[in-house]
Coordinates of C-alpha atoms in Angstrom, one line a residue:
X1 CA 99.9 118.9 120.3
X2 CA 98.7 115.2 120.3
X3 CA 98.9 112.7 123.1
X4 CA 101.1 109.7 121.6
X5 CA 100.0 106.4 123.7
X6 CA 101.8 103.2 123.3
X7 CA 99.7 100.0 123.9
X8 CA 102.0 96.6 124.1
X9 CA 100.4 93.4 124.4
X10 CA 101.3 89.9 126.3
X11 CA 103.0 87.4 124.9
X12 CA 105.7 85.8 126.9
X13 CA 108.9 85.1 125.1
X14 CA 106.9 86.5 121.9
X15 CA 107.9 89.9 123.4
X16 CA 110.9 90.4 122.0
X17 CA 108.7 91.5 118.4
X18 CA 107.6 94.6 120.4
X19 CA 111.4 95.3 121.7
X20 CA 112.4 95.2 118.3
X21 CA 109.4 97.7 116.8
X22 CA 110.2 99.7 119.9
X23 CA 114.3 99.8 118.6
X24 CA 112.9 100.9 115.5
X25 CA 110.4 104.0 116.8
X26 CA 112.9 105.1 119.1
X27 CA 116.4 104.5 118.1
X28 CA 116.1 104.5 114.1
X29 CA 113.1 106.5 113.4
X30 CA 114.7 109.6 115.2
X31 CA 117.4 110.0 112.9
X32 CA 115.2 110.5 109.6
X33 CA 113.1 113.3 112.5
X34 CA 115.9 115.1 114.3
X35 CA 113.7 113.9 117.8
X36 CA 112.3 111.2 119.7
X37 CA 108.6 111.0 119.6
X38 CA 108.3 109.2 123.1
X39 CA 105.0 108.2 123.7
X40 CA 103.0 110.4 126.8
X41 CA 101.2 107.1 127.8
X42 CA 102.0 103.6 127.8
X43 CA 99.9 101.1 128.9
X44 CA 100.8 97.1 128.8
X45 CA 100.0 93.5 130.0
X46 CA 102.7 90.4 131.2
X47 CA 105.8 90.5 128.5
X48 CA 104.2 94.3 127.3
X49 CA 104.6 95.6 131.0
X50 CA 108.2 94.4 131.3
X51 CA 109.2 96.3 127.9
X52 CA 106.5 99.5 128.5
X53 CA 108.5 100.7 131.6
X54 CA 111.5 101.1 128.9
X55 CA 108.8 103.3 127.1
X56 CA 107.8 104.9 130.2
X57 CA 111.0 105.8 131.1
X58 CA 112.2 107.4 127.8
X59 CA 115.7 107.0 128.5
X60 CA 117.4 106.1 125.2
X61 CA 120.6 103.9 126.6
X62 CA 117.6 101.9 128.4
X63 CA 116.2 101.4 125.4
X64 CA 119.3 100.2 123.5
X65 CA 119.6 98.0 126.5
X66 CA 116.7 96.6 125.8
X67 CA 116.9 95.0 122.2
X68 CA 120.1 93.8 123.6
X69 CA 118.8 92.1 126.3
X70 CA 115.9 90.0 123.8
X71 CA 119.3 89.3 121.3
X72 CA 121.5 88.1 123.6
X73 CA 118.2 86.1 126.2
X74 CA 119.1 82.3 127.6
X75 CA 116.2 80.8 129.3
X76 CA 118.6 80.6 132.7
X77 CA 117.9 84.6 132.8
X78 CA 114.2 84.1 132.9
X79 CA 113.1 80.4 134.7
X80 CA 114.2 77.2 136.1
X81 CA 112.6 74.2 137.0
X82 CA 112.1 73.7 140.8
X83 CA 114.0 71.9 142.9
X84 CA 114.3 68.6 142.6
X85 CA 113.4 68.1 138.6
X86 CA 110.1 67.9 136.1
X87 CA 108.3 65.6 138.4
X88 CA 108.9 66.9 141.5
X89 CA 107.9 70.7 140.0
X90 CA 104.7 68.9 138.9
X91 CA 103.8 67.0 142.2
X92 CA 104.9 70.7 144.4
X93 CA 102.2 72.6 142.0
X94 CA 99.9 70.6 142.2
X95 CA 99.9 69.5 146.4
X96 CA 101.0 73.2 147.1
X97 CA 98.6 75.1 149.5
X98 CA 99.9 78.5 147.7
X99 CA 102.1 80.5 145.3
X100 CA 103.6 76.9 143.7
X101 CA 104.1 77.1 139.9
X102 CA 105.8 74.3 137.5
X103 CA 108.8 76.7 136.6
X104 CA 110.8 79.0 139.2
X105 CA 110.9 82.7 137.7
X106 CA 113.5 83.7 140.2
X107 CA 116.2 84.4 137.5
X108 CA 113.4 86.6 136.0
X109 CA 112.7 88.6 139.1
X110 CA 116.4 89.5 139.6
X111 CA 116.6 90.1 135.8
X112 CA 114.0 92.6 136.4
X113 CA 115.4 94.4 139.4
X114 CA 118.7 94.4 138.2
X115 CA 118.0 96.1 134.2
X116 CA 114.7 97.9 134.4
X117 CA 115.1 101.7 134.3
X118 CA 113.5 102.6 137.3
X119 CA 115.6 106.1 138.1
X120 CA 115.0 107.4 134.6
X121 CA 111.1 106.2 134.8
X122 CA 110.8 108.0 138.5
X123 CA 111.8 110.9 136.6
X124 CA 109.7 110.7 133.2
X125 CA 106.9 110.2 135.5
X126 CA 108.0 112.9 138.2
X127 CA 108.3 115.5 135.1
X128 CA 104.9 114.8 133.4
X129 CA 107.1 113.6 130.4
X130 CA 105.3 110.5 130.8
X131 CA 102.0 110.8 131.8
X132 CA 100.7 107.5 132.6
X133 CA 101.9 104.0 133.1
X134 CA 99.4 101.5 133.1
X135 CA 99.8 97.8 133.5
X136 CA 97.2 95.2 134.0
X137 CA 96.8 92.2 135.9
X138 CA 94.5 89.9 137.4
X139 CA 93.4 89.8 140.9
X140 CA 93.2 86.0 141.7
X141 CA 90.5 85.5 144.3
X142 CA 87.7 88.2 142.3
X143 CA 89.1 87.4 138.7
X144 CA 88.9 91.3 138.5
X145 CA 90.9 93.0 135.9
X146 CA 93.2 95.0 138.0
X147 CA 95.0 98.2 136.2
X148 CA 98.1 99.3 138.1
X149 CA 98.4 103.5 137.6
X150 CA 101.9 105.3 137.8
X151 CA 100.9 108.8 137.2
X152 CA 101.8 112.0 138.7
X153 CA 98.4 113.3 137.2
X154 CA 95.6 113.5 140.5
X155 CA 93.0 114.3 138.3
X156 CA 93.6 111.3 135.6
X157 CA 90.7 109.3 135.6
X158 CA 90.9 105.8 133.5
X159 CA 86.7 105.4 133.8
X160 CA 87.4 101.5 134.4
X161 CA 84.3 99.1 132.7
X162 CA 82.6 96.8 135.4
X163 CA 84.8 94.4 136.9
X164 CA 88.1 96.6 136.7
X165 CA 89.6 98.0 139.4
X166 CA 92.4 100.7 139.0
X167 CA 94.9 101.1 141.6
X168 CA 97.2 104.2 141.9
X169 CA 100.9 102.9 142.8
X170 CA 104.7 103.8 142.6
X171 CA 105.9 101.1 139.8
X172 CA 108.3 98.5 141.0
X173 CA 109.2 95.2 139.9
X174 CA 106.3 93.6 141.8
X175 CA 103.9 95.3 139.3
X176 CA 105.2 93.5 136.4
X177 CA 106.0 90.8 137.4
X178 CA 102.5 90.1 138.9
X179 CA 100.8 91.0 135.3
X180 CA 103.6 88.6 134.0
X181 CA 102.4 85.9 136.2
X182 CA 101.0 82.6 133.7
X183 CA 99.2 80.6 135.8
X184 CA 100.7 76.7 136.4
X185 CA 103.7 78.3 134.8
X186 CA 104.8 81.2 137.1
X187 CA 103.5 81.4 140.8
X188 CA 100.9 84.5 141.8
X189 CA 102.9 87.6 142.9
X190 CA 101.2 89.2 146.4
X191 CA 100.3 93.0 146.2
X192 CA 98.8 94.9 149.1
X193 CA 97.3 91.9 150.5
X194 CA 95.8 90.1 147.5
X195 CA 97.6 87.9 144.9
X196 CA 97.9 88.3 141.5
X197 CA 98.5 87.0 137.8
X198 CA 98.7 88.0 134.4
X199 CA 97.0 90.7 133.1
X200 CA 96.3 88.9 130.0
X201 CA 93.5 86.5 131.2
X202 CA 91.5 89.5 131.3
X203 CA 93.0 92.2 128.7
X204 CA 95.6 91.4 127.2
X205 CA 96.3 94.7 125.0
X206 CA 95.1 97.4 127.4
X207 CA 94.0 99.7 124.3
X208 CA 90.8 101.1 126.3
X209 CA 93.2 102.5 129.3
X210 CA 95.4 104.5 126.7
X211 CA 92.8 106.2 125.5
X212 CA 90.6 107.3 128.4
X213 CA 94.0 108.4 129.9
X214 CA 93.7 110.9 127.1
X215 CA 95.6 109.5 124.2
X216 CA 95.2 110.8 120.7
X217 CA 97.4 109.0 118.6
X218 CA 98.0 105.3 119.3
X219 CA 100.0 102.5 118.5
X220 CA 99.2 99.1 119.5
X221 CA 102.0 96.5 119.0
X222 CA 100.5 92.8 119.2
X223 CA 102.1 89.1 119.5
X224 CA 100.1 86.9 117.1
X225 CA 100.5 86.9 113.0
X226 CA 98.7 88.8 110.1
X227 CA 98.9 85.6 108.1
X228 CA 96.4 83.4 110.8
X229 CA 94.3 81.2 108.8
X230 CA 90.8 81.7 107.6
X231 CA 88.4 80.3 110.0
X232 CA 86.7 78.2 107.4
X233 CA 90.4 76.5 107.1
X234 CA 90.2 72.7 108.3
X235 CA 93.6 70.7 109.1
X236 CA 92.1 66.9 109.4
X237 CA 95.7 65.5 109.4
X238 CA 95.8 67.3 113.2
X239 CA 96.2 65.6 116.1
X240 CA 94.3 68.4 119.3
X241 CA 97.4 66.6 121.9
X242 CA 97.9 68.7 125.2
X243 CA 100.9 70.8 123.7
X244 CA 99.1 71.8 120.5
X245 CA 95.7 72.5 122.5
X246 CA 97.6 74.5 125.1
X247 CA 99.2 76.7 122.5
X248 CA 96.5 77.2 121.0
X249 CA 94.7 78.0 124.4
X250 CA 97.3 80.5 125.1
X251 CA 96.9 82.0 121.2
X252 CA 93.3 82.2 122.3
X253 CA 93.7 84.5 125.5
X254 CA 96.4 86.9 123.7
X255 CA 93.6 87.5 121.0
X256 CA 91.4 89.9 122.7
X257 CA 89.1 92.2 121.3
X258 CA 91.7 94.3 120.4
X259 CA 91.0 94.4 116.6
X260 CA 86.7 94.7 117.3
X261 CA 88.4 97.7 119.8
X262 CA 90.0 99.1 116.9
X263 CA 87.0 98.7 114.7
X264 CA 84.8 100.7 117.3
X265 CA 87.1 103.6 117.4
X266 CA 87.1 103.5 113.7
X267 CA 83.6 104.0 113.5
X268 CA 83.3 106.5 116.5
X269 CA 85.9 108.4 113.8
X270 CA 83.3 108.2 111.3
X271 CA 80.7 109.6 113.0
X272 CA 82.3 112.6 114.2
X273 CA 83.5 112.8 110.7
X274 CA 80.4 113.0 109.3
X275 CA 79.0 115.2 111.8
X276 CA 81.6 118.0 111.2
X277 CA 80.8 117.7 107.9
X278 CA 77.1 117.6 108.5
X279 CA 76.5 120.4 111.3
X280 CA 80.3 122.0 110.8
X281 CA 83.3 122.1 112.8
X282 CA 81.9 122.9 115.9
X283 CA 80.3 118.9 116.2
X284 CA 83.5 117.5 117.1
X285 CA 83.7 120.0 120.3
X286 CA 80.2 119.7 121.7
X287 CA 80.0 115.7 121.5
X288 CA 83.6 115.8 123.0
X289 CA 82.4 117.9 125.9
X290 CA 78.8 116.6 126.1
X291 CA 80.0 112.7 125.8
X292 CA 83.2 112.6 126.1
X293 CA 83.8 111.3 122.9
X294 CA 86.8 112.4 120.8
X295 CA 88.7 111.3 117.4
X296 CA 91.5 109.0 118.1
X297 CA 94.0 107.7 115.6
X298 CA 95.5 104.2 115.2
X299 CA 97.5 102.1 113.8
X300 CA 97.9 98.3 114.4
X301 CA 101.5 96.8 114.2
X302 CA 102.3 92.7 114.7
X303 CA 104.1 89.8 113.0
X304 CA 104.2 89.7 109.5
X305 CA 105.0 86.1 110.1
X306 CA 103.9 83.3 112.3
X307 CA 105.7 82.9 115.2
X308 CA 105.3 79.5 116.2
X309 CA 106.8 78.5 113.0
X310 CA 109.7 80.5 113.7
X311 CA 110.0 79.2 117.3
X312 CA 109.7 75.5 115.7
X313 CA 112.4 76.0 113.2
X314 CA 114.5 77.3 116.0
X315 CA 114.4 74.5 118.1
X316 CA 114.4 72.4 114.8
X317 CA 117.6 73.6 114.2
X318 CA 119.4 75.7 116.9
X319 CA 118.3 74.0 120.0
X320 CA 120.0 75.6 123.1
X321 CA 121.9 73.6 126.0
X322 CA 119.8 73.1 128.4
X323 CA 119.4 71.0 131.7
X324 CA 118.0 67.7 131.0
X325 CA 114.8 68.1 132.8
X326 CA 114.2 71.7 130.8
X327 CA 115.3 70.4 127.3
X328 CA 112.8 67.5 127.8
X329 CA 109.8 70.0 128.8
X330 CA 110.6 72.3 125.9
X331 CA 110.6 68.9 123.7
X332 CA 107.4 67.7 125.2
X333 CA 105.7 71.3 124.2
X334 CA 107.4 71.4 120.6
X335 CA 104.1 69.7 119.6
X336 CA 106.1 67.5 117.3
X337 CA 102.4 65.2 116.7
X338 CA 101.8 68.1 114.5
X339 CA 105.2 69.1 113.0
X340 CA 103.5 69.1 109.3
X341 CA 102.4 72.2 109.9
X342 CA 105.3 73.2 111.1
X343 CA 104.2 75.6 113.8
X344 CA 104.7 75.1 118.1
X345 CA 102.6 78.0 119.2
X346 CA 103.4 76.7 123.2
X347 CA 107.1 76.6 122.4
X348 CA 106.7 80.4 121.6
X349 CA 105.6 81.4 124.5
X350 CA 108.6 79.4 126.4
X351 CA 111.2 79.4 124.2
X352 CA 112.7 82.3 125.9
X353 CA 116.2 82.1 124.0
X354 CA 118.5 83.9 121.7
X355 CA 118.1 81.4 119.0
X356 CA 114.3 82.2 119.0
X357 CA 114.2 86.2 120.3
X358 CA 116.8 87.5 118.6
X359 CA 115.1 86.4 115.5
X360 CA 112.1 87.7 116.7
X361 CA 113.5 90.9 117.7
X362 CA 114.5 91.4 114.6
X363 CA 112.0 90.8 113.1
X364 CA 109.9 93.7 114.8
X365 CA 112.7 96.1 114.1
X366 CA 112.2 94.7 109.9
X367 CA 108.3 94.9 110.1
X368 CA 108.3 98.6 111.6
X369 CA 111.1 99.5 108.9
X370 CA 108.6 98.2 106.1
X371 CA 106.0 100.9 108.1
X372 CA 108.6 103.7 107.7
X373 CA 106.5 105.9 105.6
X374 CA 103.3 105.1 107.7
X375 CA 104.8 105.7 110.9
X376 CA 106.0 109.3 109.9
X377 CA 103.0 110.5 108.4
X378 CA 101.5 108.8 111.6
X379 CA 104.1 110.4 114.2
X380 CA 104.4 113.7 112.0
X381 CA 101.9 115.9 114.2
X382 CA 104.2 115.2 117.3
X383 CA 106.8 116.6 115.7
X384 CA 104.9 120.0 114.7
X385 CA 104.2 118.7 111.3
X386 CA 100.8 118.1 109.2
X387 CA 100.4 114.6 108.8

């Protein structure tokens, strides 16, 4: 039977699209099956590490727990501002001789010790149900790629590229939080000795990991829109002020080579395709065992519509009650110089409230519906069925 992998990218408060795809494969999907198609491997970077270990741990009241959690979000659950207001977060962050950030992601950590799934994932993982968690950060004084391995599998090797590292570990909240860790926005996280921050600074949508840990079938679930512009677009009416240059930064750094990832396994599909239909079935064996190259099927899933228009039109017209000092920060990053095109990609990323990620949420859950008849013929072999 084929190795499902599930591959979530970063994102921040973007994340609740994936928790709402995820509500769809394994809460509604199931019912048109008769079974759950967990996936065997997960792999996933800042906001896609704090909803994989709901994958991981294939527990279905988790999972509802989940979607409820991105529905019902405040940004109280997830950061502050340090003590002592705006300025004095600023002034700390930038005299601090370690681990100062502009925002205090307290609320987070005890938001993530207090609703992650960690008996149920102790016991997907003790059980071989799930075979590997992977989730990626960034070691702060090498800039190594660092990719954190909850497996019960000894002889699971993720053959790292130059520059990653993989670590073997028992998952805990320190694991995701450190590949959750923005720089300036959320302080380093120490592991073992070293500090770390997020994952997505260096790979943003661990797709490579999923399949060396022997994935078959894989869906990657990403955090920027279908509908970007042509590059040859040109906005002259812009004005490149820090907000709108720091969202786009941050757009930027979630865009990995995921999609030229995708493109290479496409053609390494071709190939082998052609060669069993060259030199017969027996190709696709020998270059497997020779090279340790195999057919691997994917399929792409992300935001059928822009997302920093959303979260603009959110705080446009359902702004939340906020502290003073917060509600001016979120204004400041709203990138209003630019409201004509009425996107705030920044105000995405931070915008960690209902009024924004249920919306969002929902809309992953709608976008993964409109896939229904993909996703089965997709999922179809793990349920004993030709696809």
């Amino acid at each position: 039977m084929p190795s499902f992998g599930l591959v979530l990218s970063g994102g921040a408060a973007r994340g609740a699209y994936a928790a709402g795809v995820m509500r769809y494969l394994f809460l509604e999907l199931p019912r048109l099956t008769g079974r759950t198609a967990w996936p065997q491997i997960v792999t996933g970077t800042s906001v896609g590490a704090l909803n994989g270990v709901f994958a991981a741990a294939q527990d279905t009241g988790a999972m509802e727990r989940l979607g409820e959690l991105w529905r019902q979000m405040t940004i109280s659950d997830v950061y502050r501002l340090e003590g002592g207001g705006l300025l004095r977060s600023i002034r700390a962050t930038w005299a601090a001789t370690s681990g100062a950030a502009l925002l205090d992601a307290t609320p987070l950590y005890g938001l993530v010790e207090r609703e992650g799934p960690w008996a149920s994932l102790r016991s997907a993982i003790g059980s071989g149900s799930c075979q590997a968690f992977v989730v990626s950060a960034t070691q702060v004084d090498t800039g190594h790629n660092v990719l954190f391995l909850d497996s019960r599998r000894e002889d699971l090797d993720l053959n790292p590229m130059p520059q990653v590292r993989v670590e073997r570990v028992r998952m805990s909240r320190e694991h995701l939080l450190a590949s959750s860790a923005l720089p300036l926005l959320f302080r380093p996280v120490p592991i073992g000795g070293a500090w770390f921050v997020d994952g997505g600074l260096r790979q943003n949508t661990p797709l490579r990991p999923a399949i060396t840990a022997g994935a078959d079938r894989v869906i990657v679930v990403g955090s920027t829109s279908v509908a970007s512009s042509p590059t040859s677009v040109r906005h002259p009416d812009l004005t490149p002020n820090m907000p709108f240059l720091a969202g786009k930064t941050l757009n930027a750094l979630m865009a990995d080579p995921v999609e030229r990832d995708l493109r290479t396994v496409q053609s390494i599909n071709r190939i082998i395709e052609w060669g069993e239909q060259t030199w017969g079935q027996d190709f696709a064996r020998r270059i497997e065992e020779d090279l340790g190259v195999r057919p691997v099927q994917t399929l792409f899933l992300r935001p059928s519509q822009d997302l920093g228009v959303l979260a603009a039109e959110a705080w446009r017209t359902r702004p939340p009650p906020l502290p003073a000092q917060v509600r001016w920060l979120l204004s400041s990053v709203a990138d209003r110089a630019n409201a004509s095109d009425g996107e705030s990609d920044l105000l995405s990323y931070l915008l960690f409230d209902r009024a924004f990620t249920a919306q969002v949420e929902q809309l992953g859950f709608e976008d993964a519906r409109e896939q229904e008849e993909v996703l089965l013929r997709f999922l179809a072999p793990l349920n004993g069925q030709p696809s």
